[in-house]
Amino acid sequence: MALITKKIKGTEDVLPKQSYRWQFIENIMREEARVYGFREIRTPVFEHTELFARGVGQTTDVVQKEMYTFDTKGGESVTLRPEGTAGAARAVLEHSLENEGLPIKASYFVSCYRYEKPQAGRLREFHQFGLEEYGTASPAADAELICAAQSIIDRLGLTQVRLELNSIGCPECRAKYNQALRDYFGGYRDRLCATCLTRLEKNPMRLLDCKSPQDREIAKDAPKITDYLCAECENHFAAVRQYLDAAGIAYTVNPTIVRGLDYYTKTVFEFVTDCIGAQGTVCGGGRYDGLMEELGGKHTPSLGFAMGLERLLMVMDAQGIAIPQPAPCALYIATMGDSAKVKAFELLRGVRECGLYAETDVAGRGLRAQMKYADKIGARYSLVLGDNELAENKARVKNMESGEQTELALDETFAERFSVLHLTADTAFEM
Ligand code: ATP
Ligand code: MG
């Protein structure tokens, strides 16, 4: 196949016949964001490379291996966003949104770019929905954010998705923990992968996030962060759990969850499923109290999560969750002759203003081909407009399933009458 008609490896097209599935989950996300008080933020697809280097973290896989970075013609280094948090945080700082009152609650849909090895559930361009909240240190915010993620997962109809929760403490407790990790992993130097050897020096907690099976095995018996939390972090974590218990949200504490990104503090969580293979994390998030300062802002305790849309769709498929199909064409007007074509335009305008999906021939086909097309798009009703109909100013609308015909005047009452007819049939169908 010619290069020009081939998509780039690790990217996917969403074709017209599939896009309703995306819209279904996006609508649920929008709706849940609204009821939890998050408003949408839209940021550019590329940013200064430095933003991600600082905001995502130098020792992460994302920054070390996965970014799409290039120099512009002006000689600037820019990067396609590998995630949504850094750009949103940058925008909050740039526009001083804290002046509008805290906390700031933002939601986003982003396409993300990571140079990873493409496989099921792992793409080079993928899509995330996320919620971000800036300017609250309260554990109630952590719990509320987790509730929002759980609400989305529930409304999508997903089952067998478990919530795994951990606290990775603050810089104080982590200093002690990092030392314990260095002591532990230091004993396995000869068996660790090359990346982990660097991590051992720079950010030992990243070792727990390594994907190599051998390193994972070693990590199993590593010291647990939960044994190193300071009193404040311990209390925060206990409070988050108390709120979740009160909200009836089930979770397990998993001390090996550290998240791939450097700016996380205290609460971290993932929603994980076993039904789509190895890439089973559909949502990841947590608190990142250090991020805003890292980006040059004031100390602003913050938190957020991101969910992968492709992975959520995979889970829905795997669990056989039916996504409602869009309504088929309500009315197809077939035409014979030029005057009929003109009349069809007049009638369709009204029908569409009633919110119904309606079509006529715009491809110059003959009557037979038009009716075939009406069948193909599953039109519920059809109407043939010819010289007779125009002369009498009325036509018979045909129910394509039952064959039943109803005569309607082709005047200003047409759209409304058709709309009622369609609605009545619609309820009849559902009953
Ligand atoms: P993983 O451990 O699977 O690599 P991650 O920790 O890198 O995930 P995050 O940066 O937290 O992922 O992104 C949040 C969510 O985005 C993930 O839980 C996942 O659902 C989705 N995601 C991440 N990377 C990819 C990818 N390459 N392709 C598809 N979805 C992805
Ligand atoms: Mg990753």
GROMACS .gro file of N, CA, C and O in nm, residues 191-259:
model
  276
  191ARG      N    1   2.143  -0.786   3.908
  191ARG     CA    2   2.027  -0.843   3.839
  191ARG      C    3   1.928  -0.738   3.788
  191ARG      O    4   1.835  -0.772   3.714
  192LEU      N    5   1.947  -0.613   3.826
  192LEU     CA    6   1.852  -0.508   3.784
  192LEU      C    7   1.877  -0.464   3.640
  192LEU      O    8   1.990  -0.471   3.591
  193CYS      N    9   1.771  -0.419   3.571
  193CYS     CA   10   1.789  -0.368   3.435
  193CYS      C   11   1.863  -0.234   3.440
  193CYS      O   12   1.873  -0.171   3.546
  194ALA      N   13   1.915  -0.192   3.324
  194ALA     CA   14   2.000  -0.072   3.318
  194ALA      C   15   1.926   0.052   3.368
  194ALA      O   16   1.981   0.133   3.444
  195THR      N   17   1.799   0.064   3.327
  195THR     CA   18   1.721   0.182   3.368
  195THR      C   19   1.707   0.185   3.521
  195THR      O   20   1.718   0.290   3.583
  196CYS      N   21   1.686   0.067   3.578
  196CYS     CA   22   1.666   0.062   3.723
  196CYS      C   23   1.794   0.097   3.798
  196CYS      O   24   1.788   0.150   3.909
  197LEU      N   25   1.907   0.069   3.739
  197LEU     CA   26   2.033   0.106   3.805
  197LEU      C   27   2.043   0.258   3.819
  197LEU      O   28   2.086   0.310   3.922
  198THR      N   29   1.999   0.330   3.715
  198THR     CA   30   1.996   0.477   3.724
  198THR      C   31   1.892   0.521   3.826
  198THR      O   32   1.914   0.612   3.905
  199ARG      N   33   1.775   0.453   3.821
  199ARG     CA   34   1.668   0.488   3.915
  199ARG      C   35   1.715   0.472   4.060
  199ARG      O   36   1.676   0.549   4.147
  200LEU      N   37   1.795   0.370   4.082
  200LEU     CA   38   1.844   0.340   4.216
  200LEU      C   39   1.912   0.462   4.276
  200LEU      O   40   1.897   0.493   4.393
  201GLU      N   41   1.987   0.533   4.192
  201GLU     CA   42   2.055   0.655   4.239
  201GLU      C   43   1.957   0.771   4.248
  201GLU      O   44   1.947   0.838   4.348
  202LYS      N   45   1.883   0.792   4.139
  202LYS     CA   46   1.807   0.917   4.127
  202LYS      C   47   1.671   0.915   4.196
  202LYS      O   48   1.629   1.014   4.253
  203ASN      N   49   1.597   0.806   4.181
  203ASN     CA   50   1.460   0.800   4.235
  203ASN      C   51   1.421   0.653   4.255
  203ASN      O   52   1.349   0.596   4.172
  204PRO      N   53   1.467   0.595   4.364
  204PRO     CA   54   1.452   0.450   4.382
  204PRO      C   55   1.306   0.402   4.379
  204PRO      O   56   1.282   0.286   4.346
  205MET      N   57   1.211   0.490   4.411
  205MET     CA   58   1.072   0.444   4.412
  205MET      C   59   1.026   0.399   4.273
  205MET      O   60   0.937   0.314   4.260
  206ARG      N   61   1.089   0.458   4.170
  206ARG     CA   62   1.055   0.419   4.033
  206ARG      C   63   1.082   0.271   4.006
  206ARG      O   64   1.022   0.211   3.918
  207LEU      N   65   1.172   0.214   4.083
  207LEU     CA   66   1.203   0.071   4.067
  207LEU      C   67   1.079  -0.016   4.084
  207LEU      O   68   1.065  -0.120   4.021
  208LEU      N   69   0.989   0.030   4.169
  208LEU     CA   70   0.868  -0.049   4.196
  208LEU      C   71   0.773  -0.047   4.076
  208LEU      O   72   0.679  -0.124   4.067
  209ASP      N   73   0.798   0.045   3.984
  209ASP     CA   74   0.711   0.064   3.868
  209ASP      C   75   0.769  -0.001   3.743
  209ASP      O   76   0.713   0.011   3.635
  210CYS      N   77   0.884  -0.070   3.759
  210CYS     CA   78   0.951  -0.127   3.642
  210CYS      C   79   0.866  -0.240   3.583
  210CYS      O   80   0.802  -0.316   3.654
  211LYS      N   81   0.864  -0.247   3.448
  211LYS     CA   82   0.781  -0.347   3.382
  211LYS      C   83   0.857  -0.479   3.358
  211LYS      O   84   0.798  -0.579   3.320
  212SER      N   85   0.990  -0.478   3.379
  212SER     CA   86   1.067  -0.601   3.352
  212SER      C   87   1.031  -0.709   3.454
  212SER      O   88   1.032  -0.685   3.575
  213PRO      N   89   1.000  -0.831   3.405
  213PRO     CA   90   0.954  -0.939   3.495
  213PRO      C   91   1.055  -0.970   3.606
  213PRO      O   92   1.017  -0.991   3.720
  214GLN      N   93   1.182  -0.969   3.571
  214GLN     CA   94   1.284  -1.001   3.671
  214GLN      C   95   1.287  -0.897   3.783
  214GLN      O   96   1.291  -0.930   3.901
  215ASP      N   97   1.280  -0.768   3.742
  215ASP     CA   98   1.281  -0.660   3.842
  215ASP      C   99   1.154  -0.664   3.927
  215ASP      O  100   1.157  -0.635   4.046
  216ARG      N  101   1.045  -0.702   3.863
  216ARG     CA  102   0.918  -0.713   3.937
  216ARG      C  103   0.927  -0.818   4.045
  216ARG      O  104   0.877  -0.798   4.156
  217GLU      N  105   0.992  -0.926   4.011
  217GLU     CA  106   1.010  -1.036   4.106
  217GLU      C  107   1.090  -0.988   4.228
  217GLU      O  108   1.053  -1.013   4.342
  218ILE      N  109   1.199  -0.915   4.198
  218ILE     CA  110   1.282  -0.862   4.307
  218ILE      C  111   1.202  -0.764   4.392
  218ILE      O  112   1.209  -0.764   4.515
  219ALA      N  113   1.120  -0.683   4.323
  219ALA     CA  114   1.045  -0.578   4.392
  219ALA      C  115   0.941  -0.633   4.489
  219ALA      O  116   0.897  -0.564   4.581
  220LYS      N  117   0.903  -0.758   4.469
  220LYS     CA  118   0.796  -0.817   4.551
  220LYS      C  119   0.823  -0.807   4.701
  220LYS      O  120   0.732  -0.784   4.779
  221ASP      N  121   0.949  -0.827   4.740
  221ASP     CA  122   0.981  -0.828   4.883
  221ASP      C  123   1.042  -0.696   4.930
  221ASP      O  124   1.098  -0.689   5.040
  222ALA      N  125   1.032  -0.594   4.848
  222ALA     CA  126   1.092  -0.465   4.884
  222ALA      C  127   1.018  -0.405   5.004
  222ALA      O  128   0.902  -0.438   5.028
  223PRO      N  129   1.084  -0.315   5.078
  223PRO     CA  130   1.016  -0.247   5.190
  223PRO      C  131   0.891  -0.174   5.140
  223PRO      O  132   0.886  -0.133   5.024
  224LYS      N  133   0.791  -0.161   5.227
  224LYS     CA  134   0.664  -0.100   5.186
  224LYS      C  135   0.653   0.042   5.241
  224LYS      O  136   0.677   0.066   5.359
  225ILE      N  137   0.612   0.133   5.153
  225ILE     CA  138   0.602   0.275   5.190
  225ILE      C  139   0.512   0.295   5.311
  225ILE      O  140   0.537   0.380   5.396
  226THR      N  141   0.407   0.212   5.319
  226THR     CA  142   0.311   0.230   5.429
  226THR      C  143   0.376   0.213   5.566
  226THR      O  144   0.323   0.261   5.666
  227ASP      N  145   0.492   0.147   5.571
  227ASP     CA  146   0.562   0.135   5.699
  227ASP      C  147   0.649   0.257   5.729
  227ASP      O  148   0.714   0.264   5.833
  228TYR      N  149   0.656   0.352   5.637
  228TYR     CA  150   0.747   0.465   5.652
  228TYR      C  151   0.675   0.600   5.657
  228TYR      O  152   0.738   0.704   5.656
  229LEU      N  153   0.541   0.599   5.656
  229LEU     CA  154   0.467   0.725   5.652
  229LEU      C  155   0.483   0.803   5.782
  229LEU      O  156   0.479   0.746   5.891
  230CYS      N  157   0.497   0.935   5.770
  230CYS     CA  158   0.500   1.020   5.888
  230CYS      C  159   0.358   1.034   5.943
  230CYS      O  160   0.261   0.996   5.876
  231ALA      N  161   0.344   1.090   6.060
  231ALA     CA  162   0.212   1.096   6.125
  231ALA      C  163   0.111   1.171   6.038
  231ALA      O  164  -0.003   1.127   6.021
  232GLU      N  165   0.153   1.282   5.979
  232GLU     CA  166   0.059   1.360   5.900
  232GLU      C  167   0.009   1.280   5.778
  232GLU      O  168  -0.110   1.278   5.748
  233CYS      N  169   0.102   1.215   5.709
  233CYS     CA  170   0.063   1.137   5.590
  233CYS      C  171  -0.024   1.018   5.629
  233CYS      O  172  -0.119   0.984   5.560
  234GLU      N  173   0.010   0.957   5.742
  234GLU     CA  174  -0.068   0.844   5.791
  234GLU      C  175  -0.212   0.888   5.821
  234GLU      O  176  -0.308   0.822   5.780
  235ASN      N  177  -0.226   1.005   5.886
  235ASN     CA  178  -0.360   1.057   5.917
  235ASN      C  179  -0.438   1.091   5.791
  235ASN      O  180  -0.557   1.065   5.781
  236HIS      N  181  -0.367   1.151   5.697
  236HIS     CA  182  -0.431   1.188   5.570
  236HIS      C  183  -0.486   1.063   5.502
  236HIS      O  184  -0.602   1.059   5.459
  237PHE      N  185  -0.404   0.962   5.497
  237PHE     CA  186  -0.441   0.836   5.431
  237PHE      C  187  -0.560   0.772   5.502
  237PHE      O  188  -0.656   0.725   5.438
  238ALA      N  189  -0.557   0.774   5.635
  238ALA     CA  190  -0.667   0.716   5.713
  238ALA      C  191  -0.797   0.792   5.686
  238ALA      O  192  -0.904   0.732   5.671
  239ALA      N  193  -0.787   0.923   5.674
  239ALA     CA  194  -0.907   1.004   5.650
  239ALA      C  195  -0.965   0.976   5.511
  239ALA      O  196  -1.086   0.963   5.495
  240VAL      N  197  -0.877   0.964   5.411
  240VAL     CA  198  -0.925   0.931   5.276
  240VAL      C  199  -1.003   0.800   5.280
  240VAL      O  200  -1.113   0.789   5.227
  241ARG      N  201  -0.947   0.703   5.350
  241ARG     CA  202  -1.012   0.571   5.355
  241ARG      C  203  -1.146   0.578   5.428
  241ARG      O  204  -1.243   0.515   5.388
  242GLN      N  205  -1.148   0.664   5.532
  242GLN     CA  206  -1.273   0.678   5.607
  242GLN      C  207  -1.384   0.737   5.517
  242GLN      O  208  -1.498   0.691   5.519
  243TYR      N  209  -1.348   0.839   5.439
  243TYR     CA  210  -1.446   0.899   5.347
  243TYR      C  211  -1.492   0.796   5.244
  243TYR      O  212  -1.609   0.789   5.211
  244LEU      N  213  -1.399   0.720   5.192
  244LEU     CA  214  -1.436   0.620   5.091
  244LEU      C  215  -1.528   0.514   5.150
  244LEU      O  216  -1.625   0.473   5.088
  245ASP      N  217  -1.497   0.473   5.273
  245ASP     CA  218  -1.583   0.376   5.340
  245ASP      C  219  -1.724   0.434   5.354
  245ASP      O  220  -1.823   0.367   5.328
  246ALA      N  221  -1.729   0.562   5.394
  246ALA     CA  222  -1.859   0.627   5.414
  246ALA      C  223  -1.937   0.632   5.283
  246ALA      O  224  -2.058   0.619   5.280
  247ALA      N  225  -1.865   0.651   5.172
  247ALA     CA  226  -1.932   0.660   5.041
  247ALA      C  227  -1.960   0.521   4.984
  247ALA      O  228  -2.015   0.509   4.875
  248GLY      N  229  -1.921   0.418   5.057
  248GLY     CA  230  -1.947   0.282   5.011
  248GLY      C  231  -1.861   0.240   4.893
  248GLY      O  232  -1.902   0.158   4.810
  249ILE      N  233  -1.741   0.295   4.885
  249ILE     CA  234  -1.652   0.260   4.773
  249ILE      C  235  -1.549   0.157   4.820
  249ILE      O  236  -1.476   0.179   4.916
  250ALA      N  237  -1.549   0.043   4.750
  250ALA     CA  238  -1.459  -0.066   4.788
  250ALA      C  239  -1.320  -0.043   4.729
  250ALA      O  240  -1.307   0.007   4.618
  251TYR      N  241  -1.217  -0.078   4.804
  251TYR     CA  242  -1.079  -0.063   4.755
  251TYR      C  243  -0.990  -0.163   4.825
  251TYR      O  244  -1.029  -0.220   4.928
  252THR      N  245  -0.874  -0.184   4.770
  252THR     CA  246  -0.772  -0.257   4.845
  252THR      C  247  -0.649  -0.168   4.853
  252THR      O  248  -0.621  -0.092   4.759
  253VAL      N  249  -0.579  -0.174   4.964
  253VAL     CA  250  -0.455  -0.098   4.975
  253VAL      C  251  -0.345  -0.181   4.912
  253VAL      O  252  -0.326  -0.297   4.947
  254ASN      N  253  -0.279  -0.123   4.814
  254ASN     CA  254  -0.171  -0.193   4.745
  254ASN      C  255  -0.043  -0.111   4.755
  254ASN      O  256  -0.025  -0.013   4.683
  255PRO      N  257   0.048  -0.150   4.845
  255PRO     CA  258   0.168  -0.068   4.871
  255PRO      C  259   0.266  -0.064   4.755
  255PRO      O  260   0.362   0.013   4.760
  256THR      N  261   0.242  -0.142   4.648
  256THR     CA  262   0.338  -0.136   4.537
  256THR      C  263   0.296  -0.031   4.432
  256THR      O  264   0.369  -0.007   4.337
  257ILE      N  265   0.180   0.029   4.450
  257ILE     CA  266   0.141   0.132   4.352
  257ILE      C  267   0.216   0.261   4.381
  257ILE      O  268   0.203   0.319   4.489
  258VAL      N  269   0.300   0.303   4.286
  258VAL     CA  270   0.374   0.428   4.307
  258VAL      C  271   0.344   0.530   4.199
  258VAL      O  272   0.377   0.644   4.210
  259ARG      N  273   0.280   0.488   4.090
  259ARG     CA  274   0.251   0.573   3.975
  259ARG      C  275   0.380   0.607   3.902
  259ARG      O  276   0.486   0.618   3.961
   0.00000   0.00000   0.00000
